[in-house]
Amino acid sequence: MLVLIGILIIIAGFLLRFNPLLVIMASALATGLAAGLDIAAIVAAFGKAFNDTRYVSIIWIVLPVIGLLEAYGLQQHARSLIGRMKGATLGRLLTGYLLLRQGMAAVGLTSVAGHAQTVRPLVAPMAEAAAEAANSALSDAQREEVKAHAAATDNVGLFFGEDIFLAIGSILLMKGVLEGYGYIIEPLHFSLWAIPTAIAAFLIHGFRLRRLDRRIAAKPEAAA
């Protein structure tokens, strides 16, 4: 039970509002010592974790690029593009992005799209432009709702699409946990059983987007 001391350190550190990085490092150090590891082994575990997740630092390259693109009118071009597309409603646009996001996540391309690099500079402005085309009297609350649904669409597509990919961490985690209890299940079975869930998520969220489309297109007094 001593290995659970790391959880107590995290809770206490966050309650006392200490530096999160220091709290997590102290928690990991205490957990390792309680598990009987020496300092060298704990430092080696830190190094391995950093090396395995080194791709996270790519975000520091992506963000400046997105900032420069926005400074040169990326959002304005996205708005004008959707304005020239006939029949591109808010619901159709976000449903198409949902299908694209879910499909890419299903083949392991989970980092191709996302909130910072796709939703904020492209999808949200295009969705807002499509909403304005249907209702020129958009309220601030409606604009925020459109942006929220654009972000939610990315979340739903990623969350329910990535479990179809065999080598995703969640499938490997479930396989490892079940093997610990004596259940040997191949990753392919997890992947196949994730497909009906992904289809259901697509249909349910697609229905929500259709309802959003109708609400936005309604007259302000009717929408209220």
PDB file of C-alpha atoms in Angstrom:
ATOM      1  CA  MET A   1       0.000   0.000   0.000  1.00  0.00           C
ATOM      2  CA  LEU A   2       2.960   2.339   0.405  1.00  0.00           C
ATOM      3  CA  VAL A   3       3.172   2.799  -3.360  1.00  0.00           C
ATOM      4  CA  LEU A   4      -0.118   4.711  -3.144  1.00  0.00           C
ATOM      5  CA  ILE A   5       1.661   7.506  -1.293  1.00  0.00           C
ATOM      6  CA  GLY A   6       2.245   9.164  -4.659  1.00  0.00           C
ATOM      7  CA  ILE A   7      -1.510   9.782  -4.990  1.00  0.00           C
ATOM      8  CA  LEU A   8      -1.591  11.488  -1.599  1.00  0.00           C
ATOM      9  CA  ILE A   9       1.335  13.701  -2.583  1.00  0.00           C
ATOM     10  CA  ILE A  10      -0.427  14.758  -5.784  1.00  0.00           C
ATOM     11  CA  ILE A  11      -3.666  15.560  -3.926  1.00  0.00           C
ATOM     12  CA  ALA A  12      -1.846  17.508  -1.211  1.00  0.00           C
ATOM     13  CA  GLY A  13       0.346  19.345  -3.701  1.00  0.00           C
ATOM     14  CA  PHE A  14      -2.585  20.462  -5.834  1.00  0.00           C
ATOM     15  CA  LEU A  15      -4.610  21.488  -2.787  1.00  0.00           C
ATOM     16  CA  LEU A  16      -1.691  23.598  -1.566  1.00  0.00           C
ATOM     17  CA  ARG A  17      -1.210  24.934  -5.104  1.00  0.00           C
ATOM     18  CA  PHE A  18       2.424  23.979  -5.409  1.00  0.00           C
ATOM     19  CA  ASN A  19       4.142  23.878  -8.805  1.00  0.00           C
ATOM     20  CA  PRO A  20       2.441  20.977 -10.679  1.00  0.00           C
ATOM     21  CA  LEU A  21       5.712  19.801 -12.244  1.00  0.00           C
ATOM     22  CA  LEU A  22       7.420  19.600  -8.855  1.00  0.00           C
ATOM     23  CA  VAL A  23       4.406  17.837  -7.333  1.00  0.00           C
ATOM     24  CA  ILE A  24       4.379  15.169 -10.045  1.00  0.00           C
ATOM     25  CA  MET A  25       8.134  14.646  -9.804  1.00  0.00           C
ATOM     26  CA  ALA A  26       7.914  14.316  -6.008  1.00  0.00           C
ATOM     27  CA  SER A  27       5.025  11.882  -6.374  1.00  0.00           C
ATOM     28  CA  ALA A  28       6.913   9.736  -8.878  1.00  0.00           C
ATOM     29  CA  LEU A  29      10.047   9.787  -6.712  1.00  0.00           C
ATOM     30  CA  ALA A  30       8.121   8.773  -3.584  1.00  0.00           C
ATOM     31  CA  THR A  31       6.273   6.015  -5.469  1.00  0.00           C
ATOM     32  CA  GLY A  32       9.531   4.625  -6.845  1.00  0.00           C
ATOM     33  CA  LEU A  33      11.225   4.611  -3.458  1.00  0.00           C
ATOM     34  CA  ALA A  34       8.176   2.968  -1.864  1.00  0.00           C
ATOM     35  CA  ALA A  35       8.272   0.278  -4.563  1.00  0.00           C
ATOM     36  CA  GLY A  36      11.897  -0.510  -3.706  1.00  0.00           C
ATOM     37  CA  LEU A  37      13.578   1.144  -6.671  1.00  0.00           C
ATOM     38  CA  ASP A  38      16.884   2.933  -6.265  1.00  0.00           C
ATOM     39  CA  ILE A  39      17.531   6.492  -7.401  1.00  0.00           C
ATOM     40  CA  ALA A  40      19.276   5.360 -10.594  1.00  0.00           C
ATOM     41  CA  ALA A  41      16.291   3.255 -11.645  1.00  0.00           C
ATOM     42  CA  ILE A  42      13.878   6.115 -10.948  1.00  0.00           C
ATOM     43  CA  VAL A  43      15.967   8.567 -12.981  1.00  0.00           C
ATOM     44  CA  ALA A  44      16.157   5.992 -15.792  1.00  0.00           C
ATOM     45  CA  ALA A  45      12.339   5.712 -15.734  1.00  0.00           C
ATOM     46  CA  PHE A  46      12.079   9.511 -16.002  1.00  0.00           C
ATOM     47  CA  GLY A  47      14.445   9.468 -18.972  1.00  0.00           C
ATOM     48  CA  LYS A  48      12.551   6.684 -20.725  1.00  0.00           C
ATOM     49  CA  ALA A  49       9.214   8.465 -20.245  1.00  0.00           C
ATOM     50  CA  PHE A  50      10.653  11.691 -21.652  1.00  0.00           C
ATOM     51  CA  ASN A  51      12.159   9.892 -24.634  1.00  0.00           C
ATOM     52  CA  ASP A  52       8.918   8.024 -25.371  1.00  0.00           C
ATOM     53  CA  THR A  53       6.892  11.260 -25.392  1.00  0.00           C
ATOM     54  CA  ARG A  54       9.433  13.590 -26.976  1.00  0.00           C
ATOM     55  CA  TYR A  55       7.032  14.245 -29.867  1.00  0.00           C
ATOM     56  CA  VAL A  56       4.993  16.399 -27.442  1.00  0.00           C
ATOM     57  CA  SER A  57       7.564  19.180 -27.911  1.00  0.00           C
ATOM     58  CA  ILE A  58       6.466  19.475 -31.557  1.00  0.00           C
ATOM     59  CA  ILE A  59       3.617  21.692 -30.331  1.00  0.00           C
ATOM     60  CA  TRP A  60       6.155  24.457 -29.690  1.00  0.00           C
ATOM     61  CA  ILE A  61       6.916  24.427 -33.420  1.00  0.00           C
ATOM     62  CA  VAL A  62       3.291  24.163 -34.552  1.00  0.00           C
ATOM     63  CA  LEU A  63       1.932  27.046 -32.475  1.00  0.00           C
ATOM     64  CA  PRO A  64       4.187  29.779 -33.959  1.00  0.00           C
ATOM     65  CA  VAL A  65       3.380  28.538 -37.462  1.00  0.00           C
ATOM     66  CA  ILE A  66      -0.362  28.706 -36.739  1.00  0.00           C
ATOM     67  CA  GLY A  67       0.104  32.186 -35.268  1.00  0.00           C
ATOM     68  CA  LEU A  68       1.874  33.426 -38.404  1.00  0.00           C
ATOM     69  CA  LEU A  69      -0.795  31.946 -40.653  1.00  0.00           C
ATOM     70  CA  GLU A  70      -3.527  33.636 -38.644  1.00  0.00           C
ATOM     71  CA  ALA A  71      -1.643  36.938 -38.748  1.00  0.00           C
ATOM     72  CA  TYR A  72      -1.635  36.731 -42.550  1.00  0.00           C
ATOM     73  CA  GLY A  73      -5.395  36.149 -42.743  1.00  0.00           C
ATOM     74  CA  LEU A  74      -5.897  32.388 -42.518  1.00  0.00           C
ATOM     75  CA  GLN A  75      -9.248  32.718 -40.737  1.00  0.00           C
ATOM     76  CA  GLN A  76     -10.473  35.337 -43.204  1.00  0.00           C
ATOM     77  CA  HIS A  77      -9.602  33.089 -46.143  1.00  0.00           C
ATOM     78  CA  ALA A  78     -11.387  30.175 -44.466  1.00  0.00           C
ATOM     79  CA  ARG A  79     -14.483  32.329 -44.017  1.00  0.00           C
ATOM     80  CA  SER A  80     -14.466  33.503 -47.631  1.00  0.00           C
ATOM     81  CA  LEU A  81     -13.976  29.934 -48.859  1.00  0.00           C
ATOM     82  CA  ILE A  82     -17.026  28.610 -47.047  1.00  0.00           C
ATOM     83  CA  GLY A  83     -18.997  31.641 -48.228  1.00  0.00           C
ATOM     84  CA  ARG A  84     -18.343  30.687 -51.878  1.00  0.00           C
ATOM     85  CA  MET A  85     -19.436  27.073 -51.388  1.00  0.00           C
ATOM     86  CA  LYS A  86     -23.094  26.604 -52.209  1.00  0.00           C
ATOM     87  CA  GLY A  87     -25.003  24.256 -49.952  1.00  0.00           C
ATOM     88  CA  ALA A  88     -22.291  24.207 -47.291  1.00  0.00           C
ATOM     89  CA  THR A  89     -24.409  24.496 -44.155  1.00  0.00           C
ATOM     90  CA  LEU A  90     -23.090  24.486 -40.615  1.00  0.00           C
ATOM     91  CA  GLY A  91     -24.316  20.961 -39.962  1.00  0.00           C
ATOM     92  CA  ARG A  92     -22.896  19.557 -43.196  1.00  0.00           C
ATOM     93  CA  LEU A  93     -19.537  21.215 -42.633  1.00  0.00           C
ATOM     94  CA  LEU A  94     -19.095  19.877 -39.101  1.00  0.00           C
ATOM     95  CA  THR A  95     -20.457  16.438 -40.040  1.00  0.00           C
ATOM     96  CA  GLY A  96     -17.899  16.239 -42.841  1.00  0.00           C
ATOM     97  CA  TYR A  97     -15.128  17.223 -40.430  1.00  0.00           C
ATOM     98  CA  LEU A  98     -16.396  14.622 -37.951  1.00  0.00           C
ATOM     99  CA  LEU A  99     -16.158  11.917 -40.621  1.00  0.00           C
ATOM    100  CA  LEU A 100     -12.680  13.077 -41.633  1.00  0.00           C
ATOM    101  CA  ARG A 101     -11.414  13.273 -38.044  1.00  0.00           C
ATOM    102  CA  GLN A 102     -12.850   9.897 -37.112  1.00  0.00           C
ATOM    103  CA  GLY A 103     -11.482   8.249 -40.227  1.00  0.00           C
ATOM    104  CA  MET A 104      -7.970   9.615 -39.730  1.00  0.00           C
ATOM    105  CA  ALA A 105      -7.968   8.608 -36.062  1.00  0.00           C
ATOM    106  CA  ALA A 106      -9.083   5.094 -37.038  1.00  0.00           C
ATOM    107  CA  VAL A 107      -5.877   4.618 -39.055  1.00  0.00           C
ATOM    108  CA  GLY A 108      -3.637   6.085 -36.357  1.00  0.00           C
ATOM    109  CA  LEU A 109      -3.358   9.682 -37.630  1.00  0.00           C
ATOM    110  CA  THR A 110      -4.473  11.173 -34.334  1.00  0.00           C
ATOM    111  CA  SER A 111      -2.154  14.185 -34.518  1.00  0.00           C
ATOM    112  CA  VAL A 112      -2.988  15.314 -38.040  1.00  0.00           C
ATOM    113  CA  ALA A 113      -5.890  17.515 -36.892  1.00  0.00           C
ATOM    114  CA  GLY A 114      -6.714  19.005 -33.504  1.00  0.00           C
ATOM    115  CA  HIS A 115      -7.925  22.079 -31.659  1.00  0.00           C
ATOM    116  CA  ALA A 116      -4.813  24.219 -31.996  1.00  0.00           C
ATOM    117  CA  GLN A 117      -3.810  23.391 -35.546  1.00  0.00           C
ATOM    118  CA  THR A 118      -7.214  22.841 -37.212  1.00  0.00           C
ATOM    119  CA  VAL A 119     -10.293  23.791 -35.189  1.00  0.00           C
ATOM    120  CA  ARG A 120      -9.285  27.297 -34.084  1.00  0.00           C
ATOM    121  CA  PRO A 121      -7.732  28.585 -37.327  1.00  0.00           C
ATOM    122  CA  LEU A 122      -9.932  26.737 -39.849  1.00  0.00           C
ATOM    123  CA  VAL A 123     -12.959  24.745 -38.708  1.00  0.00           C
ATOM    124  CA  ALA A 124     -14.396  27.236 -36.205  1.00  0.00           C
ATOM    125  CA  PRO A 125     -14.181  30.265 -38.571  1.00  0.00           C
ATOM    126  CA  MET A 126     -15.680  28.229 -41.418  1.00  0.00           C
ATOM    127  CA  ALA A 127     -18.473  26.990 -39.138  1.00  0.00           C
ATOM    128  CA  GLU A 128     -19.185  30.534 -37.989  1.00  0.00           C
ATOM    129  CA  ALA A 129     -19.283  31.749 -41.597  1.00  0.00           C
ATOM    130  CA  ALA A 130     -21.719  28.964 -42.507  1.00  0.00           C
ATOM    131  CA  ALA A 131     -23.903  29.921 -39.559  1.00  0.00           C
ATOM    132  CA  GLU A 132     -23.859  33.570 -40.627  1.00  0.00           C
ATOM    133  CA  ALA A 133     -24.947  32.557 -44.126  1.00  0.00           C
ATOM    134  CA  ALA A 134     -28.005  30.862 -42.629  1.00  0.00           C
ATOM    135  CA  ASN A 135     -28.739  33.550 -40.051  1.00  0.00           C
ATOM    136  CA  SER A 136     -27.258  37.009 -40.447  1.00  0.00           C
ATOM    137  CA  ALA A 137     -28.486  38.022 -36.971  1.00  0.00           C
ATOM    138  CA  LEU A 138     -26.325  35.650 -34.938  1.00  0.00           C
ATOM    139  CA  SER A 139     -26.135  36.497 -31.259  1.00  0.00           C
ATOM    140  CA  ASP A 140     -22.935  36.244 -29.245  1.00  0.00           C
ATOM    141  CA  ALA A 141     -24.343  33.188 -27.466  1.00  0.00           C
ATOM    142  CA  GLN A 142     -25.009  31.479 -30.794  1.00  0.00           C
ATOM    143  CA  ARG A 143     -21.501  32.254 -32.014  1.00  0.00           C
ATOM    144  CA  GLU A 144     -20.042  30.678 -28.889  1.00  0.00           C
ATOM    145  CA  GLU A 145     -22.305  27.664 -29.350  1.00  0.00           C
ATOM    146  CA  VAL A 146     -21.045  27.204 -32.912  1.00  0.00           C
ATOM    147  CA  LYS A 147     -17.429  27.357 -31.721  1.00  0.00           C
ATOM    148  CA  ALA A 148     -18.162  24.912 -28.911  1.00  0.00           C
ATOM    149  CA  HIS A 149     -19.706  22.418 -31.337  1.00  0.00           C
ATOM    150  CA  ALA A 150     -16.693  22.751 -33.642  1.00  0.00           C
ATOM    151  CA  ALA A 151     -14.401  21.840 -30.749  1.00  0.00           C
ATOM    152  CA  ALA A 152     -16.744  19.067 -29.591  1.00  0.00           C
ATOM    153  CA  THR A 153     -16.795  17.587 -33.090  1.00  0.00           C
ATOM    154  CA  ASP A 154     -13.026  17.235 -33.001  1.00  0.00           C
ATOM    155  CA  ASN A 155     -13.213  15.573 -29.572  1.00  0.00           C
ATOM    156  CA  VAL A 156     -15.905  13.091 -30.600  1.00  0.00           C
ATOM    157  CA  GLY A 157     -14.170  12.176 -33.837  1.00  0.00           C
ATOM    158  CA  LEU A 158     -10.820  11.598 -32.135  1.00  0.00           C
ATOM    159  CA  PHE A 159     -12.109   9.821 -29.041  1.00  0.00           C
ATOM    160  CA  PHE A 160     -14.323   7.297 -30.801  1.00  0.00           C
ATOM    161  CA  GLY A 161     -12.111   6.882 -33.848  1.00  0.00           C
ATOM    162  CA  GLU A 162      -8.741   6.206 -32.245  1.00  0.00           C
ATOM    163  CA  ASP A 163      -9.884   3.002 -30.500  1.00  0.00           C
ATOM    164  CA  ILE A 164     -10.278   1.359 -33.908  1.00  0.00           C
ATOM    165  CA  PHE A 165      -6.525   1.636 -34.450  1.00  0.00           C
ATOM    166  CA  LEU A 166      -4.739  -1.489 -33.233  1.00  0.00           C
ATOM    167  CA  ALA A 167      -1.656   0.163 -31.772  1.00  0.00           C
ATOM    168  CA  ILE A 168      -3.362   2.941 -29.821  1.00  0.00           C
ATOM    169  CA  GLY A 169      -2.451   3.208 -26.151  1.00  0.00           C
ATOM    170  CA  SER A 170      -5.968   2.599 -24.835  1.00  0.00           C
ATOM    171  CA  ILE A 171      -6.227  -0.796 -26.570  1.00  0.00           C
ATOM    172  CA  LEU A 172      -2.804  -1.847 -25.336  1.00  0.00           C
ATOM    173  CA  LEU A 173      -3.750  -0.729 -21.820  1.00  0.00           C
ATOM    174  CA  MET A 174      -6.988  -2.752 -21.835  1.00  0.00           C
ATOM    175  CA  LYS A 175      -5.144  -5.770 -23.195  1.00  0.00           C
ATOM    176  CA  GLY A 176      -2.513  -5.523 -20.451  1.00  0.00           C
ATOM    177  CA  VAL A 177      -5.077  -5.116 -17.666  1.00  0.00           C
ATOM    178  CA  LEU A 178      -7.179  -8.051 -18.839  1.00  0.00           C
ATOM    179  CA  GLU A 179      -4.110 -10.237 -19.242  1.00  0.00           C
ATOM    180  CA  GLY A 180      -3.293  -9.480 -15.624  1.00  0.00           C
ATOM    181  CA  TYR A 181      -6.626 -11.065 -14.687  1.00  0.00           C
ATOM    182  CA  GLY A 182      -6.041 -14.067 -16.920  1.00  0.00           C
ATOM    183  CA  TYR A 183      -8.051 -12.993 -19.981  1.00  0.00           C
ATOM    184  CA  ILE A 184      -6.041 -13.256 -23.195  1.00  0.00           C
ATOM    185  CA  ILE A 185      -7.669 -11.087 -25.865  1.00  0.00           C
ATOM    186  CA  GLU A 186      -6.040 -10.036 -29.109  1.00  0.00           C
ATOM    187  CA  PRO A 187      -5.921  -6.295 -29.951  1.00  0.00           C
ATOM    188  CA  LEU A 188      -7.865  -7.005 -33.154  1.00  0.00           C
ATOM    189  CA  HIS A 189     -10.925  -7.957 -31.092  1.00  0.00           C
ATOM    190  CA  PHE A 190     -10.815  -4.640 -29.212  1.00  0.00           C
ATOM    191  CA  SER A 191     -10.481  -2.819 -32.520  1.00  0.00           C
ATOM    192  CA  LEU A 192     -13.428  -4.599 -34.126  1.00  0.00           C
ATOM    193  CA  TRP A 193     -15.692  -4.021 -31.144  1.00  0.00           C
ATOM    194  CA  ALA A 194     -14.832  -0.312 -31.238  1.00  0.00           C
ATOM    195  CA  ILE A 195     -16.341   0.026 -34.720  1.00  0.00           C
ATOM    196  CA  PRO A 196     -20.039  -0.184 -33.652  1.00  0.00           C
ATOM    197  CA  THR A 197     -19.356   2.381 -30.922  1.00  0.00           C
ATOM    198  CA  ALA A 198     -17.690   4.714 -33.418  1.00  0.00           C
ATOM    199  CA  ILE A 199     -20.622   4.391 -35.825  1.00  0.00           C
ATOM    200  CA  ALA A 200     -23.097   5.106 -33.019  1.00  0.00           C
ATOM    201  CA  ALA A 201     -21.073   8.151 -31.924  1.00  0.00           C
ATOM    202  CA  PHE A 202     -21.042   9.445 -35.503  1.00  0.00           C
ATOM    203  CA  LEU A 203     -24.813   9.051 -35.876  1.00  0.00           C
ATOM    204  CA  ILE A 204     -25.610  10.592 -32.492  1.00  0.00           C
ATOM    205  CA  HIS A 205     -23.309  13.578 -32.899  1.00  0.00           C
ATOM    206  CA  GLY A 206     -24.402  13.981 -36.512  1.00  0.00           C
ATOM    207  CA  PHE A 207     -27.988  14.233 -35.268  1.00  0.00           C
ATOM    208  CA  ARG A 208     -26.932  16.857 -32.714  1.00  0.00           C
ATOM    209  CA  LEU A 209     -25.243  18.846 -35.484  1.00  0.00           C
ATOM    210  CA  ARG A 210     -28.396  18.662 -37.601  1.00  0.00           C
ATOM    211  CA  ARG A 211     -30.420  20.041 -34.700  1.00  0.00           C
ATOM    212  CA  LEU A 212     -27.830  22.796 -34.244  1.00  0.00           C
ATOM    213  CA  ASP A 213     -28.180  23.637 -37.932  1.00  0.00           C
ATOM    214  CA  ARG A 214     -31.927  24.068 -37.543  1.00  0.00           C
ATOM    215  CA  ARG A 215     -31.618  26.156 -34.383  1.00  0.00           C
ATOM    216  CA  ILE A 216     -29.103  28.508 -35.952  1.00  0.00           C
ATOM    217  CA  ALA A 217     -31.132  28.879 -39.138  1.00  0.00           C
ATOM    218  CA  ALA A 218     -34.283  29.738 -37.152  1.00  0.00           C
ATOM    219  CA  LYS A 219     -35.304  33.318 -36.600  1.00  0.00           C
ATOM    220  CA  PRO A 220     -33.948  34.866 -33.384  1.00  0.00           C
ATOM    221  CA  GLU A 221     -37.377  34.992 -31.776  1.00  0.00           C
ATOM    222  CA  ALA A 222     -38.072  31.364 -32.718  1.00  0.00           C
ATOM    223  CA  ALA A 223     -34.653  30.210 -31.475  1.00  0.00           C
ATOM    224  CA  ALA A 224     -35.284  31.884 -28.114  1.00  0.00           C
TER     225      ALA A 224
END
